[in-house]
Amino acid sequence: MIPFLDLRDAYLELKSEIDTAVLRVLDSGWYVLGEEVENFEAEWAKYCGAEHAVGVANGLDALVLSLRALGVGHGDEVIVPSHTFIATWLAVSAVGAKPVPVEPDKNSYNIDPTKIASAITDRTRAIIPVHLYGQPADLDPILEIARARGIAVVEDAAQAHGAEYKGKRIGGDSDLVCWSFYPGKNLGALGDAGAVTSNRPDLVEKLRVLRNYGSKKKYVNNVAGVNSRLDPMQAAVLRVKLGYLDEWNGRRNALADSYSSALEGSGLILPTISSWAKSAWHLYVVRSPNRDHLIDILKDAGIGTQIHYPIPPHMQEAFQSSNFAPDQFPLAQKFAGEVFSLPMGPHAPMNVSDVVCRSIENASAPH
Ligand SMILES: *Cc1c(COP(=O)(O)O)cnc(C)c1O
């Protein structure tokens, strides 16, 4: 049996270091914000090539608080990919703004920059590109469109820790870059955690206030903020795991290479990585019109798969009131019906690509 992902493997590889880090926090007597969080923020900002990082409770809050820091709210529009995890859209609706979907590029699955300009109106306040599956979106044309019109760019980098755009790690290019450290992400905590990286001190200041009850000075509340602080226990775990991120991303990359060579000629549509991109390989996503059958075959062979994501956001009940038609975003609709993800992670066995390849070959061979 090869599961899609077993989170315990990551803990076990680093058990003694993680246990020591967690015990250090338990022993410190300091359980909210403080030195452990500040140290992780500094280390994460440095890794990303950004000037600042602000730790928050999770990736969705990173997006919501970023939009709030920018002053996005009721009556505003925010451009989002039609093909993404629903959190990207939920952040927009959470601040009372309207998500305006833009279709993906067929090869990268990321937002198609050539389709953004026509979706912009005089109410557009921000664009949220998502680095989906670990591959950076094409940031330069997006930043150019946004800057020419005074629109903010907030990156959803929840799947792309360590990914590179044109030779440089993502995290310091746009106004605000949002991270999730949900356990299954490339840099994952042992619970919920998130952060925002930025080079804009004005926005960073607002985020620090917003995440902590809207308060700079204890019991003096400047804005109606929330409680969304990064837990020092998780910060301690993340500091340990950050030391292994590049090595673990390297293992993901090797497994992706192995899938791509084993599955060439399998009939599956394989991932395409743009020449200027280095993927963090959060997921290895393939496509087939025959998806559900192939998933069954792999299941019988003991291989776990997942679908990222089976229902596009515009078809979710949560966005029913927006009255989107199914065929309004045909690429998002098509990809939701065809994509599936093979086991991927720093602890997935390298031979999984051969097992997947053989199972699929056997299934399509004439009997
Ligand atoms: C995981 C994820 C999020 C949300 O992160 P949480 O920490 O689970 O709130 C947002 N966007 C994308 C693309 C994600 O994959």
CSV table of C-alpha atoms and ligand atoms in Angstrom, one decimal:
chain,number,residue,atom,x,y,z
A,1,MET,CA,0.0,0.0,0.0
A,2,ILE,CA,1.3,3.4,-0.9
A,3,PRO,CA,-0.9,6.2,0.6
A,4,PHE,CA,-1.3,9.5,-1.1
A,5,LEU,CA,0.5,11.1,1.9
A,6,ASP,CA,1.4,9.9,5.4
A,7,LEU,CA,2.1,12.9,7.6
A,8,ARG,CA,3.7,10.8,10.3
A,9,ASP,CA,6.8,10.2,8.1
A,10,ALA,CA,7.9,13.8,8.2
A,11,TYR,CA,7.6,13.9,12.0
A,12,LEU,CA,9.4,10.6,12.5
A,13,GLU,CA,12.4,11.7,10.4
A,14,LEU,CA,12.9,14.8,12.5
A,15,LYS,CA,11.4,13.4,15.8
A,16,SER,CA,14.2,14.2,18.2
A,17,GLU,CA,14.7,17.8,16.8
A,18,ILE,CA,11.0,18.5,16.8
A,19,ASP,CA,10.5,17.1,20.3
A,20,THR,CA,13.4,19.2,21.6
A,21,ALA,CA,11.9,22.4,20.0
A,22,VAL,CA,8.4,21.8,21.3
A,23,LEU,CA,9.8,21.0,24.8
A,24,ARG,CA,11.8,24.3,24.7
A,25,VAL,CA,8.5,26.2,24.2
A,26,LEU,CA,6.7,24.2,26.9
A,27,ASP,CA,9.6,25.0,29.3
A,28,SER,CA,9.7,28.7,28.4
A,29,GLY,CA,6.4,29.6,30.0
A,30,TRP,CA,5.7,31.9,27.0
A,31,TYR,CA,2.8,30.5,24.9
A,32,VAL,CA,1.5,33.3,22.7
A,33,LEU,CA,3.7,35.3,20.2
A,34,GLY,CA,7.1,36.1,21.6
A,35,GLU,CA,10.6,35.1,20.7
A,36,GLU,CA,9.9,31.8,19.0
A,37,VAL,CA,7.4,33.4,16.6
A,38,GLU,CA,9.7,36.4,16.0
A,39,ASN,CA,12.6,34.1,15.2
A,40,PHE,CA,10.6,32.1,12.8
A,41,GLU,CA,9.3,35.3,11.1
A,42,ALA,CA,12.9,36.5,10.6
A,43,GLU,CA,14.1,33.1,9.3
A,44,TRP,CA,11.1,32.7,7.0
A,45,ALA,CA,11.4,36.3,5.6
A,46,LYS,CA,15.1,35.6,4.9
A,47,TYR,CA,14.4,32.3,3.2
A,48,CYS,CA,11.8,34.0,0.9
A,49,GLY,CA,14.0,37.0,0.1
A,50,ALA,CA,11.5,39.3,1.7
A,51,GLU,CA,12.1,42.1,4.3
A,52,HIS,CA,9.3,41.0,6.7
A,53,ALA,CA,7.1,38.1,7.7
A,54,VAL,CA,4.1,38.2,9.9
A,55,GLY,CA,3.0,34.9,11.4
A,56,VAL,CA,-0.8,34.2,11.5
A,57,ALA,CA,-3.0,31.3,12.5
A,58,ASN,CA,-3.5,29.8,9.0
A,59,GLY,CA,-3.3,30.4,5.3
A,60,LEU,CA,-6.9,31.5,4.9
A,61,ASP,CA,-6.4,34.2,7.5
A,62,ALA,CA,-3.1,35.2,5.8
A,63,LEU,CA,-5.2,36.0,2.7
A,64,VAL,CA,-8.2,37.6,4.6
A,65,LEU,CA,-5.9,39.8,6.7
A,66,SER,CA,-3.9,40.8,3.6
A,67,LEU,CA,-7.0,42.0,1.9
A,68,ARG,CA,-8.1,43.9,5.0
A,69,ALA,CA,-4.6,45.5,5.3
A,70,LEU,CA,-5.1,46.8,1.8
A,71,GLY,CA,-8.5,48.2,2.7
A,72,VAL,CA,-10.4,45.8,0.3
A,73,GLY,CA,-14.0,45.5,1.3
A,74,HIS,CA,-17.7,45.8,0.3
A,75,GLY,CA,-18.3,46.8,-3.3
A,76,ASP,CA,-14.8,46.0,-4.3
A,77,GLU,CA,-13.8,43.3,-6.8
A,78,VAL,CA,-10.8,41.0,-6.6
A,79,ILE,CA,-9.5,38.9,-9.5
A,80,VAL,CA,-9.0,35.2,-8.6
A,81,PRO,CA,-8.2,32.1,-10.7
A,82,SER,CA,-11.2,30.1,-11.7
A,83,HIS,CA,-9.1,27.0,-11.1
A,84,THR,CA,-7.9,27.0,-7.5
A,85,PHE,CA,-8.5,25.8,-4.0
A,86,ILE,CA,-11.6,27.5,-2.6
A,87,ALA,CA,-9.7,29.4,0.1
A,88,THR,CA,-8.5,31.9,-2.5
A,89,TRP,CA,-12.2,32.8,-3.2
A,90,LEU,CA,-13.3,32.6,0.4
A,91,ALA,CA,-10.8,35.2,1.5
A,92,VAL,CA,-12.4,37.7,-1.0
A,93,SER,CA,-16.0,37.0,0.1
A,94,ALA,CA,-14.9,37.1,3.8
A,95,VAL,CA,-14.0,40.8,3.4
A,96,GLY,CA,-17.3,41.5,1.6
A,97,ALA,CA,-15.7,41.8,-1.8
A,98,LYS,CA,-16.6,40.0,-5.0
A,99,PRO,CA,-14.3,37.3,-6.5
A,100,VAL,CA,-13.9,37.8,-10.3
A,101,PRO,CA,-12.7,34.6,-11.8
A,102,VAL,CA,-10.1,34.4,-14.6
A,103,GLU,CA,-9.4,31.2,-16.5
A,104,PRO,CA,-6.1,29.3,-16.3
A,105,ASP,CA,-3.3,28.8,-18.8
A,106,LYS,CA,-3.8,25.3,-20.3
A,107,ASN,CA,-0.2,24.2,-19.6
A,108,SER,CA,0.6,25.5,-16.2
A,109,TYR,CA,-3.0,25.5,-14.7
A,110,ASN,CA,-2.1,29.0,-13.3
A,111,ILE,CA,-4.1,32.1,-14.0
A,112,ASP,CA,-3.6,33.2,-17.6
A,113,PRO,CA,-2.1,36.7,-17.5
A,114,THR,CA,-3.4,37.5,-21.0
A,115,LYS,CA,-7.0,37.2,-19.7
A,116,ILE,CA,-6.7,39.5,-16.7
A,117,ALA,CA,-6.9,42.9,-18.3
A,118,SER,CA,-10.4,42.3,-19.7
A,119,ALA,CA,-11.7,41.2,-16.2
A,120,ILE,CA,-10.6,44.5,-14.6
A,121,THR,CA,-13.2,47.1,-13.8
A,122,ASP,CA,-13.1,50.4,-11.9
A,123,ARG,CA,-13.9,48.4,-8.8
A,124,THR,CA,-11.0,46.0,-9.1
A,125,ARG,CA,-8.7,46.5,-6.0
A,126,ALA,CA,-6.5,43.4,-6.1
A,127,ILE,CA,-5.4,40.4,-8.1
A,128,ILE,CA,-4.6,37.1,-6.3
A,129,PRO,CA,-2.4,34.8,-8.4
A,130,VAL,CA,-2.1,31.3,-7.0
A,131,HIS,CA,1.1,29.3,-7.5
A,132,LEU,CA,-1.0,26.1,-8.0
A,133,TYR,CA,0.4,22.7,-7.3
A,134,GLY,CA,3.8,24.3,-6.5
A,135,GLN,CA,4.5,26.0,-9.9
A,136,PRO,CA,4.9,29.8,-9.8
A,137,ALA,CA,2.3,31.8,-11.7
A,138,ASP,CA,3.7,34.2,-14.4
A,139,LEU,CA,4.2,37.1,-12.0
A,140,ASP,CA,5.9,39.8,-14.3
A,141,PRO,CA,2.9,40.4,-16.6
A,142,ILE,CA,0.5,40.3,-13.7
A,143,LEU,CA,2.6,42.9,-11.7
A,144,GLU,CA,2.8,45.0,-14.9
A,145,ILE,CA,-1.0,45.0,-15.4
A,146,ALA,CA,-1.6,45.7,-11.7
A,147,ARG,CA,1.0,48.5,-11.3
A,148,ALA,CA,-0.2,50.3,-14.4
A,149,ARG,CA,-3.6,50.6,-12.8
A,150,GLY,CA,-2.7,51.0,-9.1
A,151,ILE,CA,-4.1,47.6,-8.3
A,152,ALA,CA,-2.5,45.5,-5.5
A,153,VAL,CA,-1.1,42.0,-6.0
A,154,VAL,CA,-1.5,39.4,-3.2
A,155,GLU,CA,0.1,36.1,-4.0
A,156,ASP,CA,-1.5,32.8,-2.7
A,157,ALA,CA,1.7,30.9,-2.2
A,158,ALA,CA,0.2,28.2,0.0
A,159,GLN,CA,1.4,25.4,-2.3
A,160,ALA,CA,4.8,26.9,-3.3
A,161,HIS,CA,7.3,27.0,-0.4
A,162,GLY,CA,10.7,27.3,-2.1
A,163,ALA,CA,9.4,27.5,-5.6
A,164,GLU,CA,11.4,29.9,-7.9
A,165,TYR,CA,10.3,32.4,-10.5
A,166,LYS,CA,13.0,33.4,-13.0
A,167,GLY,CA,15.8,32.2,-10.7
A,168,LYS,CA,14.6,33.7,-7.5
A,169,ARG,CA,12.5,32.3,-4.7
A,170,ILE,CA,8.9,33.6,-4.5
A,171,GLY,CA,7.9,35.6,-1.5
A,172,GLY,CA,9.2,39.1,-2.0
A,173,ASP,CA,7.9,40.2,-5.4
A,174,SER,CA,4.4,41.6,-4.9
A,175,ASP,CA,2.6,43.6,-2.2
A,176,LEU,CA,1.8,40.7,0.1
A,177,VAL,CA,2.6,37.0,-0.3
A,178,CYS,CA,0.4,34.6,1.7
A,179,TRP,CA,1.6,31.2,3.1
A,180,SER,CA,-0.1,28.3,4.7
A,181,PHE,CA,1.8,25.8,6.9
A,182,TYR,CA,-1.1,23.3,7.0
A,183,PRO,CA,0.5,20.0,7.8
A,184,GLY,CA,0.4,18.6,4.2
A,185,LYS,CA,2.1,21.7,2.6
A,186,ASN,CA,5.8,21.6,1.6
A,187,LEU,CA,6.6,23.4,4.8
A,188,GLY,CA,4.0,22.0,7.2
A,189,ALA,CA,3.4,22.6,10.9
A,190,LEU,CA,1.9,20.0,13.2
A,191,GLY,CA,-1.4,21.9,13.2
A,192,ASP,CA,-2.6,25.1,11.6
A,193,ALA,CA,-0.3,27.9,10.9
A,194,GLY,CA,0.3,30.6,8.3
A,195,ALA,CA,2.3,33.8,7.4
A,196,VAL,CA,2.5,36.8,5.1
A,197,THR,CA,5.8,38.0,3.6
A,198,SER,CA,6.2,41.5,2.3
A,199,ASN,CA,8.6,44.3,1.6
A,200,ARG,CA,6.0,47.0,2.5
A,201,PRO,CA,6.4,48.2,6.1
A,202,ASP,CA,3.1,50.0,6.0
A,203,LEU,CA,1.1,46.8,5.3
A,204,VAL,CA,3.3,44.7,7.6
A,205,GLU,CA,2.4,47.1,10.5
A,206,LYS,CA,-1.3,46.8,9.7
A,207,LEU,CA,-1.1,43.0,9.6
A,208,ARG,CA,0.6,42.9,13.0
A,209,VAL,CA,-2.2,45.0,14.5
A,210,LEU,CA,-5.0,43.1,12.7
A,211,ARG,CA,-3.8,39.7,13.8
A,212,ASN,CA,-3.7,40.8,17.4
A,213,TYR,CA,-7.2,42.2,18.2
A,214,GLY,CA,-6.4,45.4,16.2
A,215,SER,CA,-4.1,46.4,19.1
A,216,LYS,CA,-0.6,47.8,19.1
A,217,LYS,CA,-0.5,48.5,22.7
A,218,LYS,CA,-2.3,46.1,25.1
A,219,TYR,CA,-5.9,47.1,25.8
A,220,VAL,CA,-5.7,49.9,23.3
A,221,ASN,CA,-7.6,48.8,20.2
A,222,ASN,CA,-7.1,50.9,17.0
A,223,VAL,CA,-9.1,48.8,14.6
A,224,ALA,CA,-11.6,45.9,14.9
A,225,GLY,CA,-9.0,43.2,14.5
A,226,VAL,CA,-9.1,39.4,15.1
A,227,ASN,CA,-7.2,36.8,17.0
A,228,SER,CA,-5.0,35.2,14.4
A,229,ARG,CA,-1.6,34.7,15.9
A,230,LEU,CA,1.0,32.1,14.9
A,231,ASP,CA,1.3,29.6,17.7
A,232,PRO,CA,4.9,29.5,19.2
A,233,MET,CA,4.7,25.7,19.4
A,234,GLN,CA,4.1,25.6,15.6
A,235,ALA,CA,6.7,28.3,15.0
A,236,ALA,CA,9.2,26.1,16.8
A,237,VAL,CA,8.3,23.1,14.7
A,238,LEU,CA,8.5,25.2,11.5
A,239,ARG,CA,12.0,26.4,12.4
A,240,VAL,CA,13.2,22.8,12.6
A,241,LYS,CA,11.5,21.9,9.3
A,242,LEU,CA,12.6,25.0,7.5
A,243,GLY,CA,16.2,23.6,7.7
A,244,TYR,CA,15.1,20.6,5.6
A,245,LEU,CA,12.8,22.4,3.1
A,246,ASP,CA,15.3,22.5,0.2
A,247,GLU,CA,16.4,18.9,0.7
A,248,TRP,CA,12.8,17.7,0.9
A,249,ASN,CA,11.8,19.8,-2.1
A,250,GLY,CA,14.7,18.1,-3.9
A,251,ARG,CA,13.2,14.7,-3.1
A,252,ARG,CA,9.8,15.9,-4.5
A,253,ASN,CA,11.6,17.1,-7.6
A,254,ALA,CA,13.3,13.7,-8.1
A,255,LEU,CA,10.0,11.9,-7.7
A,256,ALA,CA,8.3,14.2,-10.2
A,257,ASP,CA,11.1,13.5,-12.7
A,258,SER,CA,10.6,9.8,-12.1
A,259,TYR,CA,6.9,10.0,-12.7
A,260,SER,CA,7.4,12.1,-15.8
A,261,SER,CA,9.7,9.6,-17.4
A,262,ALA,CA,7.7,6.5,-16.3
A,263,LEU,CA,4.4,8.0,-17.5
A,264,GLU,CA,5.6,9.4,-20.9
A,265,GLY,CA,3.4,7.7,-23.5
A,266,SER,CA,0.9,6.5,-20.9
A,267,GLY,CA,-1.8,8.7,-22.4
A,268,LEU,CA,-2.0,10.8,-19.3
A,269,ILE,CA,-1.6,14.5,-19.6
A,270,LEU,CA,1.5,15.2,-17.5
A,271,PRO,CA,2.4,18.4,-15.7
A,272,THR,CA,4.2,21.1,-17.8
A,273,ILE,CA,6.7,23.4,-16.1
A,274,SER,CA,7.4,26.7,-17.7
A,275,SER,CA,11.1,27.3,-18.7
A,276,TRP,CA,11.4,30.2,-16.2
A,277,ALA,CA,9.8,28.3,-13.3
A,278,LYS,CA,11.1,25.9,-10.7
A,279,SER,CA,8.2,24.1,-9.1
A,280,ALA,CA,8.1,23.2,-5.5
A,281,TRP,CA,6.2,20.1,-6.6
A,282,HIS,CA,3.6,20.3,-3.9
A,283,LEU,CA,1.4,18.0,-6.0
A,284,TYR,CA,2.0,15.9,-9.1
A,285,VAL,CA,-1.2,16.4,-11.0
A,286,VAL,CA,-2.1,14.4,-14.1
A,287,ARG,CA,-5.2,14.6,-16.3
A,288,SER,CA,-7.3,12.1,-18.1
A,289,PRO,CA,-10.9,12.1,-19.4
A,290,ASN,CA,-10.9,8.6,-17.9
A,291,ARG,CA,-9.9,9.8,-14.5
A,292,ASP,CA,-12.4,8.0,-12.3
A,293,HIS,CA,-11.6,4.6,-13.8
A,294,LEU,CA,-7.9,5.2,-13.4
A,295,ILE,CA,-8.3,6.2,-9.8
A,296,ASP,CA,-10.2,2.9,-9.2
A,297,ILE,CA,-7.4,0.9,-10.9
A,298,LEU,CA,-4.8,2.6,-8.8
A,299,LYS,CA,-6.8,2.0,-5.7
A,300,ASP,CA,-7.0,-1.7,-6.5
A,301,ALA,CA,-3.2,-1.6,-6.9
A,302,GLY,CA,-2.9,-0.1,-3.4
A,303,ILE,CA,-2.0,3.4,-4.6
A,304,GLY,CA,-3.7,6.4,-2.9
A,305,THR,CA,-4.7,9.4,-5.1
A,306,GLN,CA,-6.6,12.6,-4.5
A,307,ILE,CA,-8.4,15.2,-6.7
A,308,HIS,CA,-7.3,18.8,-6.5
A,309,TYR,CA,-10.1,19.9,-6.9
A,310,PRO,CA,-13.3,18.0,-7.9
A,311,ILE,CA,-15.7,21.0,-7.9
A,312,PRO,CA,-14.5,24.4,-9.2
A,313,PRO,CA,-15.3,27.3,-6.8
A,314,HIS,CA,-17.9,28.8,-9.2
A,315,MET,CA,-19.9,25.6,-8.9
A,316,GLN,CA,-19.7,25.3,-5.1
A,317,GLU,CA,-22.9,25.8,-3.2
A,318,ALA,CA,-21.0,28.4,-1.1
A,319,PHE,CA,-21.0,30.7,-4.2
A,320,GLN,CA,-24.5,29.9,-5.4
A,321,SER,CA,-25.7,33.4,-4.8
A,322,SER,CA,-23.2,34.6,-7.4
A,323,ASN,CA,-25.3,32.8,-10.1
A,324,PHE,CA,-22.3,31.5,-12.2
A,325,ALA,CA,-23.2,29.2,-15.0
A,326,PRO,CA,-21.3,25.9,-15.3
A,327,ASP,CA,-19.9,26.7,-18.7
A,328,GLN,CA,-19.0,30.3,-17.8
A,329,PHE,CA,-15.5,29.0,-16.9
A,330,PRO,CA,-15.1,26.0,-19.2
A,331,LEU,CA,-11.4,25.3,-18.4
A,332,ALA,CA,-12.0,25.3,-14.7
A,333,GLN,CA,-14.9,23.0,-15.3
A,334,LYS,CA,-12.9,20.7,-17.6
A,335,PHE,CA,-9.9,20.5,-15.3
A,336,ALA,CA,-12.1,19.7,-12.3
A,337,GLY,CA,-13.4,16.7,-14.2
A,338,GLU,CA,-10.1,15.4,-15.3
A,339,VAL,CA,-7.3,16.1,-12.8
A,340,PHE,CA,-6.0,13.7,-10.2
A,341,SER,CA,-2.9,13.7,-8.0
A,342,LEU,CA,-0.5,10.9,-7.5
A,343,PRO,CA,1.3,10.2,-4.2
A,344,MET,CA,3.8,13.0,-3.7
A,345,GLY,CA,6.0,14.0,-0.8
A,346,PRO,CA,9.5,13.8,0.6
A,347,HIS,CA,8.8,10.3,2.0
A,348,ALA,CA,6.9,8.8,-0.9
A,349,PRO,CA,8.8,5.7,-2.1
A,350,MET,CA,10.6,6.3,-5.4
A,351,ASN,CA,9.3,3.1,-7.0
A,352,VAL,CA,5.7,4.5,-6.8
A,353,SER,CA,6.2,5.8,-10.4
A,354,ASP,CA,6.8,2.3,-11.7
A,355,VAL,CA,3.8,0.8,-9.8
A,356,VAL,CA,1.6,3.6,-11.2
A,357,CYS,CA,3.0,3.1,-14.7
A,358,ARG,CA,2.5,-0.7,-14.7
A,359,SER,CA,-1.1,-0.5,-13.2
A,360,ILE,CA,-2.1,2.0,-15.9
A,361,GLU,CA,-0.5,0.0,-18.7
A,362,ASN,CA,-2.2,-3.2,-17.6
A,363,ALA,CA,-5.5,-1.5,-17.4
A,364,SER,CA,-5.3,-0.2,-20.9
A,365,ALA,CA,-3.8,-3.3,-22.5
A,366,PRO,CA,-6.2,-5.4,-24.6
A,367,HIS,CA,-7.5,-8.5,-22.8
B,1,LIG,C1,-3.9,25.3,1.8
B,1,LIG,C2,-4.3,26.4,0.9
B,1,LIG,C3,-4.9,27.6,1.5
B,1,LIG,C4,-5.4,27.7,2.9
B,1,LIG,O1,-4.5,27.4,3.9
B,1,LIG,P1,-5.0,27.0,5.3
B,1,LIG,O2,-3.8,27.1,6.2
B,1,LIG,O3,-5.6,25.6,5.2
B,1,LIG,O4,-6.1,28.0,5.7
B,1,LIG,C5,-5.1,28.7,0.6
B,1,LIG,N1,-4.8,28.6,-0.7
B,1,LIG,C6,-4.3,27.5,-1.3
B,1,LIG,C7,-4.0,27.4,-2.7
B,1,LIG,C8,-4.1,26.3,-0.5
B,1,LIG,O5,-3.6,25.2,-1.0
